Amino acid sequence: MKRCAAALTSLIVLTGCQSTPPEADPGSVRLDSPEVHSQPFNVKLAIGTDKGRPIPIGDAPLESNESDFYASAEMSLGGGFSAKYQVGKAVKWSVKYQFSGQHAETAQAGNISHAIAVGYLSDQESGYGEYKNHNSATIRGDWELDHDFIDIAWITGYRFSEDALIYGSAFYQFGEIDGAFYNSCSGPHTPECAQNHFSDDGSAYGLSVAVEYALTRHFLYSMEVSHSRFNWFNRNENDTLVNGNFIYQF
């Protein structure tokens, strides 16, 4: 009863309730070096920016880019493999394999390296907005969505010196969005409380270029520019974003 009363009050007090359409924002940060340690248990910790543009359903206008922060931990597994866990606008698990070039601990100026990476990303969003019921009546309520997709990248790098590395990637993403509207008075967002469902299959592809510089043996700094074209909620849009991070490697 208290939940219902609070929801009704929020409908009356319009200033306390901001309506937004369902939207997805998985972020844009990549910052994956192609040089991997050949020996296992070498760890890299990173913090940085993860910019993105919310992608709304329907014909709602695109919003401006929004900045957030991310943190990641990457560990070499041996033989040129590494595993990475990242938390930012989305949660990402990935595996990378360096199949060409000198490995991180022996890389010298002039080294050209190549790697491939495969990742799984999951993003959850929620908000408050409007939808039409089976009678075409406009209803206000909460919405939630899950954004799950696969990310595949080819990464190539060139080492200018012992301290400076430039690298870039070509990437492709594909996956799906599943979501639902809920009556604001229905309590917990359980499946049986969903009022209207929506879903979408989409994809994105693009290029990124980054520069990594070693400030000391253990501290590094990177800057990246990425350009992508995405198709989510049947919207074909382009976006160019800049991200950066600080890295501590053991």
Tab-separated table of C-alpha atoms in Angstrom:
chain	number	residue	atom	x	y	z
A	1	MET	CA	0.000	0.000	0.000
A	2	LYS	CA	2.864	2.375	0.826
A	3	ARG	CA	4.547	1.580	-2.481
A	4	CYS	CA	1.356	2.338	-4.386
A	5	ALA	CA	0.766	5.586	-2.508
A	6	ALA	CA	4.322	6.726	-3.227
A	7	ALA	CA	3.927	5.964	-6.925
A	8	LEU	CA	0.625	7.863	-7.150
A	9	THR	CA	2.168	10.807	-5.368
A	10	SER	CA	5.031	10.868	-7.867
A	11	LEU	CA	2.516	11.071	-10.713
A	12	ILE	CA	0.873	14.097	-9.137
A	13	VAL	CA	4.119	15.873	-8.320
A	14	LEU	CA	5.426	16.129	-11.883
A	15	THR	CA	8.622	17.848	-10.890
A	16	GLY	CA	9.657	14.754	-8.985
A	17	CYS	CA	9.295	12.381	-11.912
A	18	GLN	CA	11.326	12.525	-15.119
A	19	SER	CA	9.977	10.489	-18.021
A	20	THR	CA	12.510	8.883	-20.355
A	21	PRO	CA	12.025	6.243	-23.061
A	22	PRO	CA	13.830	2.906	-22.711
A	23	GLU	CA	17.426	3.442	-23.774
A	24	ALA	CA	20.671	1.463	-23.910
A	25	ASP	CA	24.184	2.782	-23.294
A	26	PRO	CA	26.863	0.043	-23.246
A	27	GLY	CA	29.757	2.526	-23.420
A	28	SER	CA	32.638	2.780	-25.869
A	29	VAL	CA	35.942	2.149	-24.076
A	30	ARG	CA	38.286	-0.413	-25.639
A	31	LEU	CA	41.935	0.325	-24.691
A	32	ASP	CA	43.186	-3.218	-25.297
A	33	SER	CA	46.907	-3.429	-26.079
A	34	PRO	CA	47.973	-6.177	-28.526
A	35	GLU	CA	51.091	-6.947	-26.465
A	36	VAL	CA	50.480	-9.717	-23.928
A	37	HIS	CA	52.940	-11.247	-21.444
A	38	SER	CA	54.005	-14.734	-22.491
A	39	GLN	CA	54.257	-15.891	-18.867
A	40	PRO	CA	51.145	-16.398	-16.675
A	41	PHE	CA	49.985	-14.335	-13.697
A	42	ASN	CA	51.156	-10.910	-14.856
A	43	VAL	CA	48.430	-8.460	-13.798
A	44	LYS	CA	47.324	-5.058	-15.113
A	45	LEU	CA	44.863	-2.858	-13.224
A	46	ALA	CA	43.290	0.131	-14.974
A	47	ILE	CA	40.881	2.981	-14.235
A	48	GLY	CA	39.630	5.438	-16.818
A	49	THR	CA	36.736	7.048	-18.650
A	50	ASP	CA	33.964	5.238	-20.512
A	51	LYS	CA	31.952	7.626	-22.659
A	52	GLY	CA	28.742	6.659	-24.410
A	53	ARG	CA	25.559	7.953	-25.974
A	54	PRO	CA	22.180	6.657	-24.734
A	55	ILE	CA	20.283	4.985	-27.591
A	56	PRO	CA	16.516	5.429	-27.095
A	57	ILE	CA	13.781	3.232	-28.483
A	58	GLY	CA	11.436	4.620	-31.144
A	59	ASP	CA	11.863	8.087	-32.627
A	60	ALA	CA	12.982	9.854	-29.448
A	61	PRO	CA	15.894	12.236	-30.142
A	62	LEU	CA	19.429	11.095	-29.353
A	63	GLU	CA	20.891	12.533	-26.187
A	64	SER	CA	24.360	14.021	-25.856
A	65	ASN	CA	27.326	11.846	-24.911
A	66	GLU	CA	27.639	10.938	-21.244
A	67	SER	CA	30.886	10.219	-19.387
A	68	ASP	CA	31.331	7.531	-16.778
A	69	PHE	CA	34.262	5.714	-15.193
A	70	TYR	CA	35.418	2.129	-15.557
A	71	ALA	CA	37.835	-0.204	-13.812
A	72	SER	CA	39.419	-3.370	-15.168
A	73	ALA	CA	41.745	-6.180	-14.177
A	74	GLU	CA	43.668	-8.185	-16.790
A	75	MET	CA	45.853	-11.237	-16.121
A	76	SER	CA	48.086	-13.128	-18.513
A	77	LEU	CA	47.397	-16.857	-18.753
A	78	GLY	CA	50.561	-17.949	-20.552
A	79	GLY	CA	51.257	-18.642	-24.197
A	80	GLY	CA	50.089	-15.185	-25.284
A	81	PHE	CA	46.618	-15.502	-23.736
A	82	SER	CA	45.091	-13.107	-21.207
A	83	ALA	CA	41.712	-12.733	-19.478
A	84	LYS	CA	40.094	-9.425	-18.544
A	85	TYR	CA	37.200	-8.323	-16.353
A	86	GLN	CA	35.839	-4.800	-16.718
A	87	VAL	CA	33.116	-2.817	-14.942
A	88	GLY	CA	31.838	0.474	-16.349
A	89	LYS	CA	28.765	1.361	-18.349
A	90	ALA	CA	28.629	-2.381	-19.015
A	91	VAL	CA	30.173	-5.466	-17.432
A	92	LYS	CA	32.640	-7.164	-19.772
A	93	TRP	CA	34.431	-10.497	-19.704
A	94	SER	CA	36.988	-11.066	-22.465
A	95	VAL	CA	39.836	-13.296	-23.602
A	96	LYS	CA	42.703	-12.042	-25.770
A	97	TYR	CA	45.354	-13.947	-27.728
A	98	GLN	CA	48.514	-12.400	-29.166
A	99	PHE	CA	49.463	-14.489	-32.177
A	100	SER	CA	52.191	-12.335	-33.738
A	101	GLY	CA	55.041	-10.088	-32.587
A	102	GLN	CA	57.198	-9.864	-29.496
A	103	HIS	CA	55.440	-10.289	-26.173
A	104	ALA	CA	55.073	-7.506	-23.618
A	105	GLU	CA	58.128	-8.365	-21.499
A	106	THR	CA	60.516	-8.423	-24.494
A	107	ALA	CA	58.964	-5.962	-26.959
A	108	GLN	CA	61.474	-3.535	-28.472
A	109	ALA	CA	61.208	-0.488	-30.722
A	110	GLY	CA	59.915	-1.471	-34.152
A	111	ASN	CA	57.886	-4.421	-32.886
A	112	ILE	CA	54.628	-5.032	-34.760
A	113	SER	CA	52.118	-7.128	-32.853
A	114	HIS	CA	48.715	-8.617	-33.643
A	115	ALA	CA	46.045	-10.026	-31.327
A	116	ILE	CA	42.407	-11.049	-31.379
A	117	ALA	CA	39.951	-10.557	-28.528
A	118	VAL	CA	36.491	-11.993	-27.881
A	119	GLY	CA	34.281	-10.601	-25.149
A	120	TYR	CA	30.812	-10.842	-23.639
A	121	LEU	CA	29.159	-7.648	-22.404
A	122	SER	CA	26.076	-7.252	-20.250
A	123	ASP	CA	24.324	-3.981	-19.475
A	124	GLN	CA	21.206	-3.302	-17.402
A	125	GLU	CA	19.250	-0.053	-17.620
A	126	SER	CA	16.087	1.190	-15.929
A	127	GLY	CA	13.908	4.289	-15.837
A	128	TYR	CA	10.409	5.710	-15.893
A	129	GLY	CA	8.465	6.419	-19.077
A	130	GLU	CA	5.373	5.900	-21.203
A	131	TYR	CA	4.065	3.009	-23.295
A	132	LYS	CA	0.857	2.063	-25.068
A	133	ASN	CA	-1.211	-0.880	-23.862
A	134	HIS	CA	-3.285	-3.273	-25.987
A	135	ASN	CA	-6.030	-0.625	-26.198
A	136	SER	CA	-3.521	1.962	-27.501
A	137	ALA	CA	-3.915	3.953	-24.298
A	138	THR	CA	-0.804	5.758	-23.029
A	139	ILE	CA	0.337	4.355	-19.692
A	140	ARG	CA	3.115	5.580	-17.422
A	141	GLY	CA	5.313	3.089	-15.602
A	142	ASP	CA	8.786	1.818	-14.813
A	143	TRP	CA	10.917	0.116	-17.448
A	144	GLU	CA	13.925	-2.192	-17.295
A	145	LEU	CA	16.081	-3.725	-20.025
A	146	ASP	CA	18.976	-6.158	-20.384
A	147	HIS	CA	21.537	-5.535	-23.125
A	148	ASP	CA	23.678	-8.613	-23.924
A	149	PHE	CA	26.123	-8.832	-26.802
A	150	ILE	CA	29.327	-10.364	-28.150
A	151	ASP	CA	32.356	-8.241	-29.029
A	152	ILE	CA	35.046	-9.403	-31.488
A	153	ALA	CA	38.184	-7.347	-32.212
A	154	TRP	CA	41.387	-7.530	-34.256
A	155	ILE	CA	44.122	-5.463	-32.575
A	156	THR	CA	47.373	-4.303	-34.197
A	157	GLY	CA	50.179	-2.287	-32.598
A	158	TYR	CA	53.528	-0.693	-33.403
A	159	ARG	CA	56.093	0.090	-30.693
A	160	PHE	CA	57.894	3.386	-31.311
A	161	SER	CA	60.203	3.035	-28.324
A	162	GLU	CA	60.565	1.234	-25.025
A	163	ASP	CA	58.020	3.657	-23.529
A	164	ALA	CA	55.604	4.411	-26.404
A	165	LEU	CA	53.164	2.112	-28.192
A	166	ILE	CA	50.517	2.994	-30.759
A	167	TYR	CA	47.792	0.477	-31.518
A	168	GLY	CA	44.359	0.234	-33.061
A	169	SER	CA	41.501	-2.184	-33.481
A	170	ALA	CA	38.714	-3.102	-35.855
A	171	PHE	CA	35.724	-4.411	-33.915
A	172	TYR	CA	32.261	-5.848	-34.417
A	173	GLN	CA	29.475	-6.309	-31.863
A	174	PHE	CA	26.158	-8.127	-32.087
A	175	GLY	CA	23.499	-9.105	-29.591
A	176	GLU	CA	20.050	-8.387	-28.256
A	177	ILE	CA	18.036	-6.158	-25.961
A	178	ASP	CA	15.136	-7.513	-23.888
A	179	GLY	CA	12.994	-5.311	-21.698
A	180	ALA	CA	9.575	-4.641	-20.206
A	181	PHE	CA	7.365	-1.921	-18.748
A	182	TYR	CA	5.969	-2.414	-15.249
A	183	ASN	CA	3.048	-0.879	-13.441
A	184	SER	CA	4.506	1.510	-10.866
A	185	CYS	CA	2.140	0.155	-8.192
A	186	SER	CA	2.946	-3.486	-8.796
A	187	GLY	CA	5.809	-3.738	-6.294
A	188	PRO	CA	8.871	-5.817	-7.282
A	189	HIS	CA	9.564	-6.086	-11.017
A	190	THR	CA	8.759	-9.771	-11.314
A	191	PRO	CA	7.930	-11.329	-14.724
A	192	GLU	CA	4.245	-11.642	-13.894
A	193	CYS	CA	4.059	-7.899	-13.193
A	194	ALA	CA	5.283	-6.881	-16.669
A	195	GLN	CA	2.705	-4.839	-18.589
A	196	ASN	CA	4.390	-4.652	-21.991
A	197	HIS	CA	7.501	-6.323	-23.432
A	198	PHE	CA	9.969	-5.081	-26.045
A	199	SER	CA	13.085	-6.562	-27.656
A	200	ASP	CA	15.601	-5.852	-30.397
A	201	ASP	CA	18.509	-7.475	-32.229
A	202	GLY	CA	21.293	-5.091	-33.171
A	203	SER	CA	24.939	-4.635	-33.993
A	204	ALA	CA	27.796	-2.132	-34.097
A	205	TYR	CA	31.166	-1.940	-35.796
A	206	GLY	CA	34.041	0.506	-35.848
A	207	LEU	CA	37.704	1.410	-35.515
A	208	SER	CA	39.827	2.676	-32.639
A	209	VAL	CA	43.302	4.186	-32.350
A	210	ALA	CA	45.199	4.533	-29.061
A	211	VAL	CA	48.576	5.706	-27.756
A	212	GLU	CA	50.076	4.131	-24.634
A	213	TYR	CA	52.992	5.715	-22.782
A	214	ALA	CA	54.927	4.254	-19.858
A	215	LEU	CA	55.413	6.933	-17.189
A	216	THR	CA	57.462	4.489	-15.107
A	217	ARG	CA	58.047	0.753	-15.176
A	218	HIS	CA	54.740	0.142	-13.421
A	219	PHE	CA	52.563	3.163	-14.325
A	220	LEU	CA	51.238	3.747	-17.834
A	221	TYR	CA	48.811	6.191	-19.420
A	222	SER	CA	46.691	5.683	-22.554
A	223	MET	CA	44.461	7.840	-24.765
A	224	GLU	CA	42.054	6.453	-27.355
A	225	VAL	CA	39.777	7.698	-30.124
A	226	SER	CA	37.064	5.312	-31.338
A	227	HIS	CA	34.558	5.701	-34.153
A	228	SER	CA	31.583	3.365	-34.433
A	229	ARG	CA	28.358	2.929	-36.346
A	230	PHE	CA	25.607	1.227	-34.385
A	231	ASN	CA	22.191	-0.168	-35.184
A	232	TRP	CA	20.136	-0.611	-32.003
A	233	PHE	CA	16.366	-0.163	-31.871
A	234	ASN	CA	16.565	0.075	-35.701
A	235	ARG	CA	18.555	3.300	-35.485
A	236	ASN	CA	21.667	3.683	-37.656
A	237	GLU	CA	23.923	6.262	-36.027
A	238	ASN	CA	27.615	7.228	-35.989
A	239	ASP	CA	29.588	8.352	-32.974
A	240	THR	CA	33.203	9.355	-32.264
A	241	LEU	CA	34.416	9.307	-28.658
A	242	VAL	CA	37.651	9.832	-26.715
A	243	ASN	CA	38.623	7.796	-23.643
A	244	GLY	CA	41.697	7.559	-21.455
A	245	ASN	CA	43.040	5.469	-18.579
A	246	PHE	CA	45.818	4.970	-16.054
A	247	ILE	CA	47.358	1.512	-15.773
A	248	TYR	CA	49.313	-0.123	-12.974
A	249	GLN	CA	51.135	-3.303	-13.960
A	250	PHE	CA	52.803	-5.678	-11.545
